[in-house]
């Protein structure tokens, strides 16, 4: 291996990685399989690809091409050298609007091509649900299709020419002729014309096997087309000329509701004569909430196009009239269409969990039958599942007869794996009996190649092997795929995981307390690799800043998987590879909501850091910022804010303090408030008429010590809305004890004045989980009087609210008070909406910009905030993304550049482009600090903006024009 690595480093200009982390990141794709490579190379150009092939050929080492790594049949994994085309060979070389063609490199992400083509009214026809991260090379390798194949066909239908290098180094230009074909291919095809004419079923989604029938003379001897779907087993693609299609100027979406899945499936084929752009189907067991969908048990998503919105809508309404439906919905608004399509696009992830939370897996993800037989096939498919005691959630491209399904296979035990094999064999027979293809979109890979003789017969499969021999006589390219395949039940990625639950600190209640099951949530669909992000999404800011797989949610999950396996990453919780990958995780929790399967990398990171540093010295930032509540409390007790602020203003002292504390030198140390929020509260005059519902306002660390103005503003607004406000732990309002007589007396509560409630956030984010649990237990003791009432707990800092809502019950799962407190937590806007529903906020009638806090997006939601802003006349509103500061992350030494890159993605551009008098909203202390330090802009909590409006001050310091420093 050392010789191979050395020769590759000498031969190629691209990146060569034979280290543990580089290999661990590509052991899996989105399938059930795992293969450990020797190394990874990211070539810079075709010469690098040729050089890799030459070195590997000399050593007899196989080569596997990898794009976005979203293949679900195992074909993007290998035991030799994996070529990662996404890092360098990812360019759009040319786009010719007149000829409607584009020249692309294999690592180009499909959405980048679509963005370049859109201004010309063009698009690439096929669009898999992974369009935001899948690559053109992977699409050509798998002959991908997507939702619009009923209109624009498969990837093979969109390919003009391909530049390919064979395993023996021959450079070919493939097209619609024999001119660029490898020696021997024409003779092979012309010697088997009868078999090629009779051996392939006719259906729109026949992806399985090699497309040798494209070589027939009546098909134009289309060598480029025959190469599509070969899964990297024939040659390595270095460049492609692809065809673009005219995009409709407007679209409409008809959502047709049916009583059940079979009714929807049987109706799909009858809609095709109306020439829709899509006919997608799914049943209620995939969408438990059915949010936004018309009433029914199954749905068809039928998209139509036109030169205008009216024309597109008219076509959709024609389809509705032609369909026999239970209910329907026609949507022409693009935003509403995107929201509905997200339900379908996330299905590949959401389907990995059954409604009861149990796991489900790919393996039989995309069989296809003639569309007219789809209803009958689905009934037989459901019957076969029942016969094997399995459950699945079919969905997919009903108009093309292609069905996706994740099935609750037990792939952890020998009996479960044996049942997986039996079911696979029987389902293959069922698909063939219906005249179908084992693969209708994602390729055969290891998952189905073993069963190809059932579909094609042994003689045609033998012809596939002969074709492979023409292209790759040494069997160096992706061996074990398509021909001479590995058994479908070998190399399963779950087999290496520990059988007994790992001893962990969090409860992992959604995964049965099993950390390995939590890590298994990542199935590899790689939505975390989406870049750039759009809309309200957050995940995954560190990947978008670095572009490196190690800093994606999937990459970190893969390293944790290998850590648990112990084969490649051998030092368990002490692993430096896992630590380094998690180092740039912002703990934003964006993956908790944006990942289709709810991977919560922030929790996994905290768990890992807890074990990694157990009994060892921690980084300085863990002691300084991880224990921030403790330091700030002591400073408050000593009334040292003014002195500390003065010392922080002395540059040599500040530099020394930051170096000692592990703080980035580029950062300014935030100033402490001279008067804490709690001291202001105790000194204030009681409100005159607090006669509404009682709410308990949480004095979080940031509001208490750094921005008490936010707390004062919240009190002003909550009381203006008629609510009674109290603070823990004294819990006194207007001199009277809180409660209904069943709580403790006011005198007893006052004895706890010096105790502090705390959500434990800073301890959790730095993995100091023992400290976090101790702090939270004390907090629960202090909050018992509140829990004895019906009062909600209003938390102004979103990260603290999220910690109480999500982390508290997971860290103390055996304490019933934890779940009760978590259930009481409300945001500022939620409290006003639920407990002061008749209150009308003051009108501001101004534009608003900023960013929804990532923890609020992930855990709490911001719908009440949006409604409150709308009622106040604040138009626009916060964007998605992450501010990049993320608590201690952006302050930690070595993180500044990534932190700034995250802010520059959405937050800072939105502020710069906003009107001069726009209100800059930022409810989180981190977001406000990032705005101030990177843009000289003062962000405001929504409570501050509303409080100023109530006071009628007319101040403009919450706007862009008045807040530059």
mmCIF file of C-alpha atoms in Angstrom, residues 198-356:
data_model
loop_
_atom_site.group_PDB
_atom_site.id
_atom_site.type_symbol
_atom_site.label_atom_id
_atom_site.label_comp_id
_atom_site.label_asym_id
_atom_site.label_seq_id
_atom_site.Cartn_x
_atom_site.Cartn_y
_atom_site.Cartn_z
ATOM 1 C CA UNK A 198 -35.077 -10.189 -28.460
ATOM 2 C CA UNK A 199 -33.433 -10.214 -25.050
ATOM 3 C CA UNK A 200 -34.457 -6.829 -23.647
ATOM 4 C CA UNK A 201 -37.938 -6.027 -22.294
ATOM 5 C CA UNK A 202 -39.667 -2.939 -23.627
ATOM 6 C CA UNK A 203 -40.464 -0.516 -20.839
ATOM 7 C CA UNK A 204 -39.517 3.114 -20.122
ATOM 8 C CA UNK A 205 -37.426 2.361 -17.028
ATOM 9 C CA UNK A 206 -35.287 -0.611 -18.070
ATOM 10 C CA UNK A 207 -31.987 0.273 -16.386
ATOM 11 C CA UNK A 208 -30.665 -3.174 -15.386
ATOM 12 C CA UNK A 209 -27.683 -4.706 -17.130
ATOM 13 C CA UNK A 210 -25.709 -3.244 -20.024
ATOM 14 C CA UNK A 211 -27.702 -1.382 -22.703
ATOM 15 C CA UNK A 212 -26.194 -3.457 -25.498
ATOM 16 C CA UNK A 213 -29.355 -3.126 -27.576
ATOM 17 C CA UNK A 214 -28.318 0.508 -28.194
ATOM 18 C CA UNK A 215 -25.604 -0.957 -30.464
ATOM 19 C CA UNK A 216 -28.163 -2.365 -32.920
ATOM 20 C CA UNK A 217 -27.968 -0.817 -36.394
ATOM 21 C CA UNK A 218 -31.616 0.278 -36.198
ATOM 22 C CA UNK A 219 -30.676 2.169 -33.027
ATOM 23 C CA UNK A 220 -27.788 3.889 -34.778
ATOM 24 C CA UNK A 221 -24.981 1.936 -33.121
ATOM 25 C CA UNK A 222 -25.166 4.425 -30.262
ATOM 26 C CA UNK A 223 -22.024 3.563 -28.304
ATOM 27 C CA UNK A 224 -22.410 6.546 -25.970
ATOM 28 C CA UNK A 225 -25.907 5.406 -25.035
ATOM 29 C CA UNK A 226 -24.745 1.856 -24.449
ATOM 30 C CA UNK A 227 -22.125 3.184 -22.018
ATOM 31 C CA UNK A 228 -24.785 4.884 -19.872
ATOM 32 C CA UNK A 229 -25.777 2.780 -16.895
ATOM 33 C CA UNK A 230 -22.531 0.790 -16.902
ATOM 34 C CA UNK A 231 -21.787 1.902 -13.308
ATOM 35 C CA UNK A 232 -18.111 2.610 -13.881
ATOM 36 C CA UNK A 233 -17.364 -0.968 -14.929
ATOM 37 C CA UNK A 234 -16.434 -0.276 -18.581
ATOM 38 C CA UNK A 235 -14.428 2.947 -18.538
ATOM 39 C CA UNK A 236 -13.949 6.187 -16.636
ATOM 40 C CA UNK A 237 -15.820 9.252 -17.831
ATOM 41 C CA UNK A 238 -13.801 12.474 -17.994
ATOM 42 C CA UNK A 239 -16.119 14.741 -19.994
ATOM 43 C CA UNK A 240 -19.613 14.649 -21.505
ATOM 44 C CA UNK A 241 -21.631 16.574 -24.058
ATOM 45 C CA UNK A 242 -25.243 16.515 -22.935
ATOM 46 C CA UNK A 243 -28.472 17.685 -24.512
ATOM 47 C CA UNK A 244 -30.648 20.322 -22.877
ATOM 48 C CA UNK A 245 -34.396 20.746 -23.273
ATOM 49 C CA UNK A 246 -36.626 23.784 -23.280
ATOM 50 C CA UNK A 247 -38.037 24.455 -19.836
ATOM 51 C CA UNK A 248 -41.681 25.499 -19.614
ATOM 52 C CA UNK A 249 -42.063 29.120 -18.599
ATOM 53 C CA UNK A 250 -44.722 28.240 -16.054
ATOM 54 C CA UNK A 251 -45.796 25.109 -14.212
ATOM 55 C CA UNK A 252 -48.778 23.942 -12.273
ATOM 56 C CA UNK A 253 -49.078 21.007 -9.926
ATOM 57 C CA UNK A 254 -52.205 18.904 -9.624
ATOM 58 C CA UNK A 255 -52.213 16.777 -6.484
ATOM 59 C CA UNK A 256 -54.744 14.016 -7.062
ATOM 60 C CA UNK A 257 -56.009 12.103 -4.040
ATOM 61 C CA UNK A 258 -57.139 8.469 -4.241
ATOM 62 C CA UNK A 259 -58.584 6.055 -1.750
ATOM 63 C CA UNK A 260 -55.458 3.906 -1.712
ATOM 64 C CA UNK A 261 -52.171 3.167 -3.396
ATOM 65 C CA UNK A 262 -53.552 0.657 -5.905
ATOM 66 C CA UNK A 263 -56.167 3.132 -7.137
ATOM 67 C CA UNK A 264 -53.483 5.760 -7.648
ATOM 68 C CA UNK A 265 -51.201 3.286 -9.435
ATOM 69 C CA UNK A 266 -53.925 2.104 -11.788
ATOM 70 C CA UNK A 267 -54.883 5.681 -12.625
ATOM 71 C CA UNK A 268 -51.341 6.825 -13.466
ATOM 72 C CA UNK A 269 -50.993 5.248 -16.908
ATOM 73 C CA UNK A 270 -54.285 6.767 -18.105
ATOM 74 C CA UNK A 271 -52.910 10.273 -17.464
ATOM 75 C CA UNK A 272 -49.932 9.879 -19.819
ATOM 76 C CA UNK A 273 -51.842 10.793 -23.033
ATOM 77 C CA UNK A 274 -52.289 14.277 -21.549
ATOM 78 C CA UNK A 275 -48.486 14.664 -21.764
ATOM 79 C CA UNK A 276 -47.769 15.700 -18.168
ATOM 80 C CA UNK A 277 -44.246 16.543 -17.065
ATOM 81 C CA UNK A 278 -44.444 14.224 -14.055
ATOM 82 C CA UNK A 279 -46.694 11.578 -12.569
ATOM 83 C CA UNK A 280 -45.331 10.825 -9.099
ATOM 84 C CA UNK A 281 -47.080 8.703 -6.492
ATOM 85 C CA UNK A 282 -46.962 8.037 -2.774
ATOM 86 C CA UNK A 283 -49.238 6.639 -0.104
ATOM 87 C CA UNK A 284 -50.261 7.855 3.335
ATOM 88 C CA UNK A 285 -47.849 5.554 5.166
ATOM 89 C CA UNK A 286 -44.998 7.673 3.765
ATOM 90 C CA UNK A 287 -46.589 10.968 4.846
ATOM 91 C CA UNK A 288 -48.120 10.376 8.287
ATOM 92 C CA UNK A 289 -49.239 13.963 8.769
ATOM 93 C CA UNK A 290 -50.395 14.491 5.153
ATOM 94 C CA UNK A 291 -49.751 18.184 5.762
ATOM 95 C CA UNK A 292 -51.005 20.349 2.933
ATOM 96 C CA UNK A 293 -52.293 17.418 0.877
ATOM 97 C CA UNK A 294 -55.907 16.847 -0.133
ATOM 98 C CA UNK A 295 -57.777 14.169 1.810
ATOM 99 C CA UNK A 296 -57.083 10.640 0.684
ATOM 100 C CA UNK A 297 -55.006 7.529 1.233
ATOM 101 C CA UNK A 298 -52.599 8.021 -1.676
ATOM 102 C CA UNK A 299 -51.663 10.813 -4.047
ATOM 103 C CA UNK A 300 -50.410 11.451 -7.555
ATOM 104 C CA UNK A 301 -48.315 14.555 -8.110
ATOM 105 C CA UNK A 302 -48.990 15.519 -11.726
ATOM 106 C CA UNK A 303 -47.060 18.500 -13.035
ATOM 107 C CA UNK A 304 -47.951 20.390 -16.198
ATOM 108 C CA UNK A 305 -46.156 23.124 -18.105
ATOM 109 C CA UNK A 306 -47.102 26.027 -20.316
ATOM 110 C CA UNK A 307 -46.037 29.351 -21.730
ATOM 111 C CA UNK A 308 -48.020 31.081 -18.984
ATOM 112 C CA UNK A 309 -49.403 30.301 -15.563
ATOM 113 C CA UNK A 310 -52.895 30.234 -17.022
ATOM 114 C CA UNK A 311 -51.902 27.684 -19.661
ATOM 115 C CA UNK A 312 -50.137 25.451 -17.150
ATOM 116 C CA UNK A 313 -53.089 25.636 -14.754
ATOM 117 C CA UNK A 314 -55.533 24.882 -17.559
ATOM 118 C CA UNK A 315 -53.615 21.726 -18.451
ATOM 119 C CA UNK A 316 -53.591 20.675 -14.815
ATOM 120 C CA UNK A 317 -57.332 21.233 -14.550
ATOM 121 C CA UNK A 318 -57.866 19.169 -17.707
ATOM 122 C CA UNK A 319 -56.048 16.289 -16.023
ATOM 123 C CA UNK A 320 -58.160 16.712 -12.894
ATOM 124 C CA UNK A 321 -61.331 16.454 -14.970
ATOM 125 C CA UNK A 322 -60.009 13.327 -16.681
ATOM 126 C CA UNK A 323 -59.153 11.650 -13.383
ATOM 127 C CA UNK A 324 -61.519 9.867 -11.020
ATOM 128 C CA UNK A 325 -60.309 11.234 -7.689
ATOM 129 C CA UNK A 326 -61.418 11.450 -4.075
ATOM 130 C CA UNK A 327 -60.115 14.994 -3.792
ATOM 131 C CA UNK A 328 -57.603 17.234 -5.540
ATOM 132 C CA UNK A 329 -55.521 20.371 -5.273
ATOM 133 C CA UNK A 330 -54.166 22.510 -8.124
ATOM 134 C CA UNK A 331 -51.246 24.760 -7.220
ATOM 135 C CA UNK A 332 -49.711 27.359 -9.536
ATOM 136 C CA UNK A 333 -47.699 29.366 -6.996
ATOM 137 C CA UNK A 334 -44.010 28.319 -7.318
ATOM 138 C CA UNK A 335 -43.348 28.542 -3.585
ATOM 139 C CA UNK A 336 -46.321 26.365 -2.723
ATOM 140 C CA UNK A 337 -45.240 23.857 -5.374
ATOM 141 C CA UNK A 338 -41.738 23.677 -3.902
ATOM 142 C CA UNK A 339 -43.170 22.990 -0.452
ATOM 143 C CA UNK A 340 -45.211 20.088 -1.825
ATOM 144 C CA UNK A 341 -42.311 18.712 -3.843
ATOM 145 C CA UNK A 342 -40.111 18.693 -0.755
ATOM 146 C CA UNK A 343 -42.422 16.058 0.724
ATOM 147 C CA UNK A 344 -41.667 13.821 -2.247
ATOM 148 C CA UNK A 345 -37.951 14.622 -2.517
ATOM 149 C CA UNK A 346 -37.299 13.857 1.140
ATOM 150 C CA UNK A 347 -38.967 10.452 0.817
ATOM 151 C CA UNK A 348 -35.659 8.628 0.263
ATOM 152 C CA UNK A 349 -34.721 9.696 3.775
ATOM 153 C CA UNK A 350 -38.050 9.738 5.565
ATOM 154 C CA UNK A 351 -38.823 6.244 4.292
ATOM 155 C CA UNK A 352 -35.896 4.901 6.308
ATOM 156 C CA UNK A 353 -38.068 5.104 9.394
ATOM 157 C CA UNK A 354 -41.394 3.322 9.656
ATOM 158 C CA UNK A 355 -44.287 5.193 11.319
ATOM 159 C CA UNK A 356 -43.444 3.497 14.632
#
